[in-house]
PDB file of C-alpha atoms in Angstrom:
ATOM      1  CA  UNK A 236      98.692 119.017  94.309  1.00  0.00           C
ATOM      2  CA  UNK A 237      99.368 116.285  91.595  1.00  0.00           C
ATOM      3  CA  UNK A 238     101.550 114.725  89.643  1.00  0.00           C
ATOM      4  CA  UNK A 239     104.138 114.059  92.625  1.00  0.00           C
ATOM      5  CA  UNK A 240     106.869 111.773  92.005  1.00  0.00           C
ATOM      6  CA  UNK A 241     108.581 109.485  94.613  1.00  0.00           C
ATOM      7  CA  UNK A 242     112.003 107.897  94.008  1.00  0.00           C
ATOM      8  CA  UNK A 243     113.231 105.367  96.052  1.00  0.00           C
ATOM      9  CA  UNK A 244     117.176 106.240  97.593  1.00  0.00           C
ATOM     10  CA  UNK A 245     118.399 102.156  98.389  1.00  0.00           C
ATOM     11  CA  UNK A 246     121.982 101.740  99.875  1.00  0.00           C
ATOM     12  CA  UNK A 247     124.575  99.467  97.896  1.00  0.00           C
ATOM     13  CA  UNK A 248     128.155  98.287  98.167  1.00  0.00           C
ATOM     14  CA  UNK A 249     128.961  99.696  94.650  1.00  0.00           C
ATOM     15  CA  UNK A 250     127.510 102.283  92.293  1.00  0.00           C
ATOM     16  CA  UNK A 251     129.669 100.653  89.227  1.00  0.00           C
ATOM     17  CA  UNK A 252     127.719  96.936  89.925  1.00  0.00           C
ATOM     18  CA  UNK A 253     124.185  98.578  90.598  1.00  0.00           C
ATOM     19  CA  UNK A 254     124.593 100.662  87.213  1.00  0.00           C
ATOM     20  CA  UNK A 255     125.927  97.955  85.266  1.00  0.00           C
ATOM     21  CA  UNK A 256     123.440  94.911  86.480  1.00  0.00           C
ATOM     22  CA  UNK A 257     120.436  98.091  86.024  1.00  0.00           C
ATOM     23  CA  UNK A 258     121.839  98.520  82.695  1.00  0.00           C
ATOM     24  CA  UNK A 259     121.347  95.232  81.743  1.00  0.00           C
ATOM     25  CA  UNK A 260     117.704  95.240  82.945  1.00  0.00           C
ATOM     26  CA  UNK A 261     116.998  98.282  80.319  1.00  0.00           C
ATOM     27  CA  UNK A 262     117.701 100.942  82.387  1.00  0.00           C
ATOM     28  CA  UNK A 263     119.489 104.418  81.743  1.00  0.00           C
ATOM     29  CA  UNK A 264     122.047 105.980  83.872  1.00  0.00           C
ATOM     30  CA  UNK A 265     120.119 109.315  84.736  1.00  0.00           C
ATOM     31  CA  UNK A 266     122.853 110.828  87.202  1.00  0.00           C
ATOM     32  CA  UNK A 267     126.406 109.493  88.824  1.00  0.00           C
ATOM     33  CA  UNK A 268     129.024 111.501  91.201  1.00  0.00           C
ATOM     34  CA  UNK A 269     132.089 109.966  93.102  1.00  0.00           C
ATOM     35  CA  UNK A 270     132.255 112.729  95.828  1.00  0.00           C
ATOM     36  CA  UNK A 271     131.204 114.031  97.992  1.00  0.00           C
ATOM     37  CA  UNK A 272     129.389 110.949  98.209  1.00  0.00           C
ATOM     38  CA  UNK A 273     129.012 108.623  95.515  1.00  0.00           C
ATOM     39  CA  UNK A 274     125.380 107.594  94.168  1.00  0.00           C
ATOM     40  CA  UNK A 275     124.006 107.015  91.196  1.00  0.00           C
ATOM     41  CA  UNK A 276     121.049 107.416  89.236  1.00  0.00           C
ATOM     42  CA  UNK A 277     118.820 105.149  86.818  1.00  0.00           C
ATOM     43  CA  UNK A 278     115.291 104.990  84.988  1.00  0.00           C
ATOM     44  CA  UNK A 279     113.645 102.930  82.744  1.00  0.00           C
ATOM     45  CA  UNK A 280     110.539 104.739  81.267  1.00  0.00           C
ATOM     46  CA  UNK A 281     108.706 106.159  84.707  1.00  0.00           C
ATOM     47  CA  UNK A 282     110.847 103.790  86.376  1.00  0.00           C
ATOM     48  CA  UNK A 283     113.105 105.403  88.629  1.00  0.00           C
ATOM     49  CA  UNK A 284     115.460 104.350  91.284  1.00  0.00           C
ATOM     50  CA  UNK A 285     118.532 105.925  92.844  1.00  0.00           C
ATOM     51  CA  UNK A 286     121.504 104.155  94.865  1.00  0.00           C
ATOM     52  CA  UNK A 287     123.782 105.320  97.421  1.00  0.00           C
ATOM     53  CA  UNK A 288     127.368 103.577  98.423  1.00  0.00           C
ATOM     54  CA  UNK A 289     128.162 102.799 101.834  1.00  0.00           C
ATOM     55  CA  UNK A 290     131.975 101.357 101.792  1.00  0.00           C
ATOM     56  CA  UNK A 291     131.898  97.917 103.239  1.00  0.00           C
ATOM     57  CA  UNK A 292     127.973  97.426 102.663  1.00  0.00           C
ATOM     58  CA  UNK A 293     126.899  93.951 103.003  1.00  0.00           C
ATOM     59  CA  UNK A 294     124.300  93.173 100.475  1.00  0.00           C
ATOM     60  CA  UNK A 295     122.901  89.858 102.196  1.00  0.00           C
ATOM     61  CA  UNK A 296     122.380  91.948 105.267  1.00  0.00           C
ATOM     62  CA  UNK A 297     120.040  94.774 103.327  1.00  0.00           C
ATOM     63  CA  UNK A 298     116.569  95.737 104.188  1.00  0.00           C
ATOM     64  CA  UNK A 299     116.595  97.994 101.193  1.00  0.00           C
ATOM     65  CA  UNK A 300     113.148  97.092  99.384  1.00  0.00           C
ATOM     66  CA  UNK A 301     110.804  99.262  97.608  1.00  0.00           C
ATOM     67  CA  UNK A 302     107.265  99.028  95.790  1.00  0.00           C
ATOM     68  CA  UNK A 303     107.013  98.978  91.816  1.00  0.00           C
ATOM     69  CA  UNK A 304     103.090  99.031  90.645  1.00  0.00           C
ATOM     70  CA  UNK A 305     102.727  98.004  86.874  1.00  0.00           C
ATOM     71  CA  UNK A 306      99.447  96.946  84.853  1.00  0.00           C
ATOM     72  CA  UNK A 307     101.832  95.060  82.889  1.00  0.00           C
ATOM     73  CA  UNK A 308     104.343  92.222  85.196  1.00  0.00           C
ATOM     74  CA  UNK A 309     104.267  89.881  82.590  1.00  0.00           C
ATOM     75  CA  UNK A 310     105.942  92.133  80.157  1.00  0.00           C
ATOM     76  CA  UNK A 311     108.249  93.863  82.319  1.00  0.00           C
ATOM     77  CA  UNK A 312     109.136  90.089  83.599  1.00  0.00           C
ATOM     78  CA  UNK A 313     110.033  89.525  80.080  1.00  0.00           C
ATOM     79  CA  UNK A 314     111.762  92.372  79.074  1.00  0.00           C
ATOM     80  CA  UNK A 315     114.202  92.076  82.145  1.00  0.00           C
ATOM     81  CA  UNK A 316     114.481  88.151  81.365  1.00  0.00           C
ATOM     82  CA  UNK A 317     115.617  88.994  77.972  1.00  0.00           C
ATOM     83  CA  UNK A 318     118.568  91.529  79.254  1.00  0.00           C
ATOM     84  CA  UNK A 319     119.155  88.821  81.484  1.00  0.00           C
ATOM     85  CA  UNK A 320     119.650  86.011  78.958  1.00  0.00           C
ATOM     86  CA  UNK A 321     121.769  88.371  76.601  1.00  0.00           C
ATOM     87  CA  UNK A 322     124.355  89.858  79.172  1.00  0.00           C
ATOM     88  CA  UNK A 323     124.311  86.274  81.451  1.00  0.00           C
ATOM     89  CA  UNK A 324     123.505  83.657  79.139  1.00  0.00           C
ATOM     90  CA  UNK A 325     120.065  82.484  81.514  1.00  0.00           C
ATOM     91  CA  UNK A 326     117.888  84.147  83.575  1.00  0.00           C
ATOM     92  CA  UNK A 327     119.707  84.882  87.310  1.00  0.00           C
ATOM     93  CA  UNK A 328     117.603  82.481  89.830  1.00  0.00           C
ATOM     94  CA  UNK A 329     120.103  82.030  92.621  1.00  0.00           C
ATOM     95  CA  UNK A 330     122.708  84.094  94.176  1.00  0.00           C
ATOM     96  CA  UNK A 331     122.674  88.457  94.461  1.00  0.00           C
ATOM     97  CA  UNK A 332     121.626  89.880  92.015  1.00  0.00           C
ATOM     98  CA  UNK A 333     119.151  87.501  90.770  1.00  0.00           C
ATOM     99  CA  UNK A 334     114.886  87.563  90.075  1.00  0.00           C
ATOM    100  CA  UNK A 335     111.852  85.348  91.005  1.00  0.00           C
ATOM    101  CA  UNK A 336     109.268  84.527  88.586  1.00  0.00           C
ATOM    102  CA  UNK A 337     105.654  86.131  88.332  1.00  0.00           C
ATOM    103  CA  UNK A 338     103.384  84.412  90.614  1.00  0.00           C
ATOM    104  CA  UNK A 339     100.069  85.012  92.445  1.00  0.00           C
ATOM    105  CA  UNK A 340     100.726  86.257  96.340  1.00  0.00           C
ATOM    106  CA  UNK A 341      98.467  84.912  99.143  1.00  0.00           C
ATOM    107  CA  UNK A 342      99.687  87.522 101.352  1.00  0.00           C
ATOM    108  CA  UNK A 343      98.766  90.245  98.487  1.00  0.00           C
ATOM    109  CA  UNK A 344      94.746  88.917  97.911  1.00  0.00           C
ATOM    110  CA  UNK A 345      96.084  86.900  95.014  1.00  0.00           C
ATOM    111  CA  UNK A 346      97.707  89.555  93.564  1.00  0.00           C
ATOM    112  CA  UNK A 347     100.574  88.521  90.816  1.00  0.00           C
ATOM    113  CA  UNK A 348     104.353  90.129  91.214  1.00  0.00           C
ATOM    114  CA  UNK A 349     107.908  89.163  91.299  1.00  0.00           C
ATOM    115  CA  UNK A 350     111.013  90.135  92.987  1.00  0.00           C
ATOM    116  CA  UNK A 351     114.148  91.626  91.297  1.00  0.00           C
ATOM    117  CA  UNK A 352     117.380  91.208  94.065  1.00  0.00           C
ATOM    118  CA  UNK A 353     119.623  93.697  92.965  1.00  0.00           C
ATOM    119  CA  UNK A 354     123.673  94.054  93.444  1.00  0.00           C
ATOM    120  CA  UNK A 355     123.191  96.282  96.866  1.00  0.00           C
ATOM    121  CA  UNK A 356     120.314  92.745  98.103  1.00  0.00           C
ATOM    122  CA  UNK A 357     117.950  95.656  97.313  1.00  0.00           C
ATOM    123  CA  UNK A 358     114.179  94.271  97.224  1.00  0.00           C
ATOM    124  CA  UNK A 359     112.238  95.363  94.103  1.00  0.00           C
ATOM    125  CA  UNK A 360     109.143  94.291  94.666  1.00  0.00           C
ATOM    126  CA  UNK A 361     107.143  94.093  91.243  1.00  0.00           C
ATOM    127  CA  UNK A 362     103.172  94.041  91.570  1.00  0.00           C
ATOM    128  CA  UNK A 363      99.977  94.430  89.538  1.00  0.00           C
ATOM    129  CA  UNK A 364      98.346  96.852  89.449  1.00  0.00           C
ATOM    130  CA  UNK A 365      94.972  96.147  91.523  1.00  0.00           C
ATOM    131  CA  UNK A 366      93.048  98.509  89.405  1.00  0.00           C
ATOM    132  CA  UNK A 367      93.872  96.925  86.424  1.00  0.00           C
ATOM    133  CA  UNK A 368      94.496  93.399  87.705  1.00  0.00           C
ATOM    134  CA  UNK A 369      91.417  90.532  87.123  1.00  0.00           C
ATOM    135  CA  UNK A 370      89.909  89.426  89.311  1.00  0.00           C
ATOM    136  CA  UNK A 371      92.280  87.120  91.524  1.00  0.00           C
ATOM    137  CA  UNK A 372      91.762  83.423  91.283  1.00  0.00           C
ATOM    138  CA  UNK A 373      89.846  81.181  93.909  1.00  0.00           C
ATOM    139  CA  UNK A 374      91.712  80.272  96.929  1.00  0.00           C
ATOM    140  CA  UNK A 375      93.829  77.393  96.490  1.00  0.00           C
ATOM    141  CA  UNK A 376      92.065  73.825  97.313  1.00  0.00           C
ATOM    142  CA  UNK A 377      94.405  71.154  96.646  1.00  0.00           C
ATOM    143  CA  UNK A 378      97.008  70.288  99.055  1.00  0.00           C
ATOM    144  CA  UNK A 379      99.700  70.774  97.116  1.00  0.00           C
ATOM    145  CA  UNK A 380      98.382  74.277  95.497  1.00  0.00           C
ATOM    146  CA  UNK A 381      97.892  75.277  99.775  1.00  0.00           C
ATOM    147  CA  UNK A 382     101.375  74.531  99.888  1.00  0.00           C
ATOM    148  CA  UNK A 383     102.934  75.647  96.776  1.00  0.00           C
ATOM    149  CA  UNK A 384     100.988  79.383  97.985  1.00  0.00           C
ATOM    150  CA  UNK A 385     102.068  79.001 101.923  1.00  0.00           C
ATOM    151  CA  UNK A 386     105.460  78.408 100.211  1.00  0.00           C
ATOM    152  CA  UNK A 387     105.526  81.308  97.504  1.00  0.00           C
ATOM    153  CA  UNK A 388     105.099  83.995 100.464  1.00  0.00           C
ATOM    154  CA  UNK A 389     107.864  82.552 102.463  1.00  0.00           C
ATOM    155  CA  UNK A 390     110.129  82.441  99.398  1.00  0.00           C
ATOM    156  CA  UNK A 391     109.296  84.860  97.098  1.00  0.00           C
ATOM    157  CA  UNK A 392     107.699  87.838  99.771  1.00  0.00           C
ATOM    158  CA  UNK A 393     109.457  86.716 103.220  1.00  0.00           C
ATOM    159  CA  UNK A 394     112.926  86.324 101.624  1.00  0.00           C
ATOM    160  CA  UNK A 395     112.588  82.993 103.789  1.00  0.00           C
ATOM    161  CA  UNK A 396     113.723  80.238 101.325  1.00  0.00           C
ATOM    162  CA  UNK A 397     114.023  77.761 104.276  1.00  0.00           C
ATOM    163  CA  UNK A 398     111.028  77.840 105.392  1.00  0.00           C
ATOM    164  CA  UNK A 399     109.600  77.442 101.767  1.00  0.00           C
ATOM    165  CA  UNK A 400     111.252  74.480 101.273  1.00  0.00           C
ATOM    166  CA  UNK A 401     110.516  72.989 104.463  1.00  0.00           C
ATOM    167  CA  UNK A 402     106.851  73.784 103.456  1.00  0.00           C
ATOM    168  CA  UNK A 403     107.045  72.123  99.967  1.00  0.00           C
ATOM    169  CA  UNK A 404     109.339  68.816 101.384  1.00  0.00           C
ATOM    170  CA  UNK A 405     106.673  67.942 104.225  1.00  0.00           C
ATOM    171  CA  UNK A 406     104.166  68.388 100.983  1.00  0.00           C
ATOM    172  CA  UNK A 407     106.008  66.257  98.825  1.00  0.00           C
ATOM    173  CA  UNK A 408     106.857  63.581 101.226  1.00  0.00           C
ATOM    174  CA  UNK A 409     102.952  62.494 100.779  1.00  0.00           C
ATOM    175  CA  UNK A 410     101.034  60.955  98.449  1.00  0.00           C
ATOM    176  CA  UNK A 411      97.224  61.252  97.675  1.00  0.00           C
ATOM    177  CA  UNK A 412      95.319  59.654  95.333  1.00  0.00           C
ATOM    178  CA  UNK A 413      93.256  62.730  95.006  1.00  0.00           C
ATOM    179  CA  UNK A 414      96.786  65.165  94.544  1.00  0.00           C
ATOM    180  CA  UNK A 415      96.151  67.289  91.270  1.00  0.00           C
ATOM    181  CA  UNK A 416      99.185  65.935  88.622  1.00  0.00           C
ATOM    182  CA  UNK A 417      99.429  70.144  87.617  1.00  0.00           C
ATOM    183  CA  UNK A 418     100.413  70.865  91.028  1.00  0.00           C
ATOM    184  CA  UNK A 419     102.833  68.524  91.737  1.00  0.00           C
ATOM    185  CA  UNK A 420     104.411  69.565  88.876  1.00  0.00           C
ATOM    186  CA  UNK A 421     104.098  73.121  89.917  1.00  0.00           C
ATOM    187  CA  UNK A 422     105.869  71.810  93.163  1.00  0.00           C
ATOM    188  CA  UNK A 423     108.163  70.010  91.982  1.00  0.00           C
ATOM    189  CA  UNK A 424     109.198  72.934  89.704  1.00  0.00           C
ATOM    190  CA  UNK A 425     109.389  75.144  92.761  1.00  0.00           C
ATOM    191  CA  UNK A 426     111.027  73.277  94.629  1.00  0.00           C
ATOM    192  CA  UNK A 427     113.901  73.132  91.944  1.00  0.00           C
ATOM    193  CA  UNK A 428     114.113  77.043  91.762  1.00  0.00           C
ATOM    194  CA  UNK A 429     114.747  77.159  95.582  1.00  0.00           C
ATOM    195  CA  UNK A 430     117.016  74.176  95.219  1.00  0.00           C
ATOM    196  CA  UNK A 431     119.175  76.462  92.396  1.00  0.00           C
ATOM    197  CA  UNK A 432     118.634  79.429  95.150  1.00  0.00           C
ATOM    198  CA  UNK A 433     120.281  77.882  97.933  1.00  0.00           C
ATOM    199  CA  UNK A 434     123.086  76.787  95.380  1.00  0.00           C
ATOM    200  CA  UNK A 435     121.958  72.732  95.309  1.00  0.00           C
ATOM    201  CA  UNK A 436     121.881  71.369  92.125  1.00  0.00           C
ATOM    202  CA  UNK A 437     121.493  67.869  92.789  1.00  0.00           C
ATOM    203  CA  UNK A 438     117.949  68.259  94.855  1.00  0.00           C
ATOM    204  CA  UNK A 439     117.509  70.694  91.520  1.00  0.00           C
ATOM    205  CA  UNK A 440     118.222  68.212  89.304  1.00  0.00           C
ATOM    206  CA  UNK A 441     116.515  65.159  91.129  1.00  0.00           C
ATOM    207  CA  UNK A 442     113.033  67.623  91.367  1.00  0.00           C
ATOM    208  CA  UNK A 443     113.040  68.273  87.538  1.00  0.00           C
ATOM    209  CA  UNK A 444     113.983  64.975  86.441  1.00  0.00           C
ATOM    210  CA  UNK A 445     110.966  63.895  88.891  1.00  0.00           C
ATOM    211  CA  UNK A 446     108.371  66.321  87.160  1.00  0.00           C
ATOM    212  CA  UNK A 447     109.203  64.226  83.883  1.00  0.00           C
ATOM    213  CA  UNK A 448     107.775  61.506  85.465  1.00  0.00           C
ATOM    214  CA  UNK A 449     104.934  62.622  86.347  1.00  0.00           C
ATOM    215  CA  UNK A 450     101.733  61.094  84.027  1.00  0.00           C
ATOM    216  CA  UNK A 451      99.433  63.987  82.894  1.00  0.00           C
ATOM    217  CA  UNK A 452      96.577  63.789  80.381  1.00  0.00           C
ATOM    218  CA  UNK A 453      96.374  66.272  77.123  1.00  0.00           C
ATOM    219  CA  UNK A 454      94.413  68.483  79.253  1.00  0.00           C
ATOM    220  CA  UNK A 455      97.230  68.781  82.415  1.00  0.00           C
ATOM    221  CA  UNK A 456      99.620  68.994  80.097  1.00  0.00           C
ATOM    222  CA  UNK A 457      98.102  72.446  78.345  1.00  0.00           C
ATOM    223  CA  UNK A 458      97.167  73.303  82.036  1.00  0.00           C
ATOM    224  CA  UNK A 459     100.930  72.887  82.778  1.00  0.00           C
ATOM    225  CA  UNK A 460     102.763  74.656  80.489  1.00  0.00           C
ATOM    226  CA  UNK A 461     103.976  77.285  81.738  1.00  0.00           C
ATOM    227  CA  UNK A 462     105.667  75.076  84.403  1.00  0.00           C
ATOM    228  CA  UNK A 463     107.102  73.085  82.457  1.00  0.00           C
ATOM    229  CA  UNK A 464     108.941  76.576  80.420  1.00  0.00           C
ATOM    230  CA  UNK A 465     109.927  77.321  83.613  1.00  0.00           C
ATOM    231  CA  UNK A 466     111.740  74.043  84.084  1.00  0.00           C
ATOM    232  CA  UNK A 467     113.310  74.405  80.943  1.00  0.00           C
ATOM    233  CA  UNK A 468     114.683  77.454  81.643  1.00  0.00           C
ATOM    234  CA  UNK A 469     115.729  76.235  85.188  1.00  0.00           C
ATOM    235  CA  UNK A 470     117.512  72.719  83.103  1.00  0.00           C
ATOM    236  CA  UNK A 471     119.508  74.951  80.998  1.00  0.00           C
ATOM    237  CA  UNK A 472     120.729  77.189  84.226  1.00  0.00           C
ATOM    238  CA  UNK A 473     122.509  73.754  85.441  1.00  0.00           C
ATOM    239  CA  UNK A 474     124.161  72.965  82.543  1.00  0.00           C
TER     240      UNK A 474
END
């Protein structure tokens, strides 16, 4: 047989938040009933997901989590960022719902994906297709790229933003003459999205206005770009 389709059924705490935040993302509401027991229904282009509500649900306490293979992260990162930016004003980085950035996984052979942490704490885990990926890039060798990777599958895989930022804060307490300027700034960076995560803007605030001091040549600056967008975004999610 072929051409089997598999849709994921994740619980939630409300069918009315799950359709609303999945309408924001671009998706359609496919199917919705109230009894005999309420669920709902979405897709967005061979995207789809269904949601069931379980009265007093508690999303922090989920396990829901499912699998998404794409050739294309980058531009389904950007479409949802967009939705994001015109129904919240910024790009959700802390709280439920909210969605991590795309980023190579250790603990997925360098593989990129993101997270999206839906209304019901649902997991939608967002990877590249391996097929279609490049090849992944060497293993880390600086210090602070070790622990900006150790850190990423803690945060971003493991759900286990404490242990990240324990991981990036022993990093970041040292100082090496030979430490790459492009990854501290990649640290530091990090280390301010998990600081907006766990809802503390200051140590956000402190880490970005710390990445602004930190000397780079013409060439670490191009190398650093896209870092530095993301700490723009991150900026404007304080203010």
């Amino acid at each position: 047989m072929t051409n089997e389709v598999t849709v994921p059924l994740l619980p939630c705490a409300s069918i009315d938040d799950i359709e609303t935040f999945y309408g924001v993302l671009g998706f359609r509401t496919t199917y919705k009933q109230r009894k005999p027991n309420a669920c709902v229904g979405v897709q967005r282009e061979d995207l789809n997901l269904q949601f069931f509500e379980i009265p007093g649900f508690d999303p922090e306490q989920s396990y829901g989590s499912c699998l998404v293979i794409t050739a294309d992260i980058e531009g389904l990162h950007r479409a949802f960022a967009a939705g994001m930016r015109a129904a919240y004003g910024k790009v959700l980085v802390s709280g439920t719902p909210r969605m991590t950035r795309p980023r190579a996984r250790k603990n997925a052979d360098g593989v990129g994906g993101f997270s999206i942490i839906d209304p019901g704490g649902n997991w939608i885990r967002v990877f590249r297709d391996a097929a279609t990926a490049p090849m992944p890039a060497a293993t880390p060798a600086g210090r602070l790229a070790k622990a900006l990777a150790n850190a990423v599958v803690q945060a971003d895989s493991r759900g286990s933003v404490g242990q990240a930022v324990r991981i990036l804060d022993s990093a970041l307490a040292q100082s090496r003459a030979d430490d790459d300027p492009v990854e501290q700034v990649e640290v530091l960076v990090y280390r301010a999205e998990l600081a907006m995560v766990l809802h503390d803007p200051k140590t956000a605030t402190e880490m970005l206005a710390r990445v602004q001091s930190v000397a780079l040549t013409k060439d670490e600056a191009e190398r650093a770009a896209a870092a530095f967008d993301n700490a723009a975004e991150l900026a404007a999610g304080l203010r």
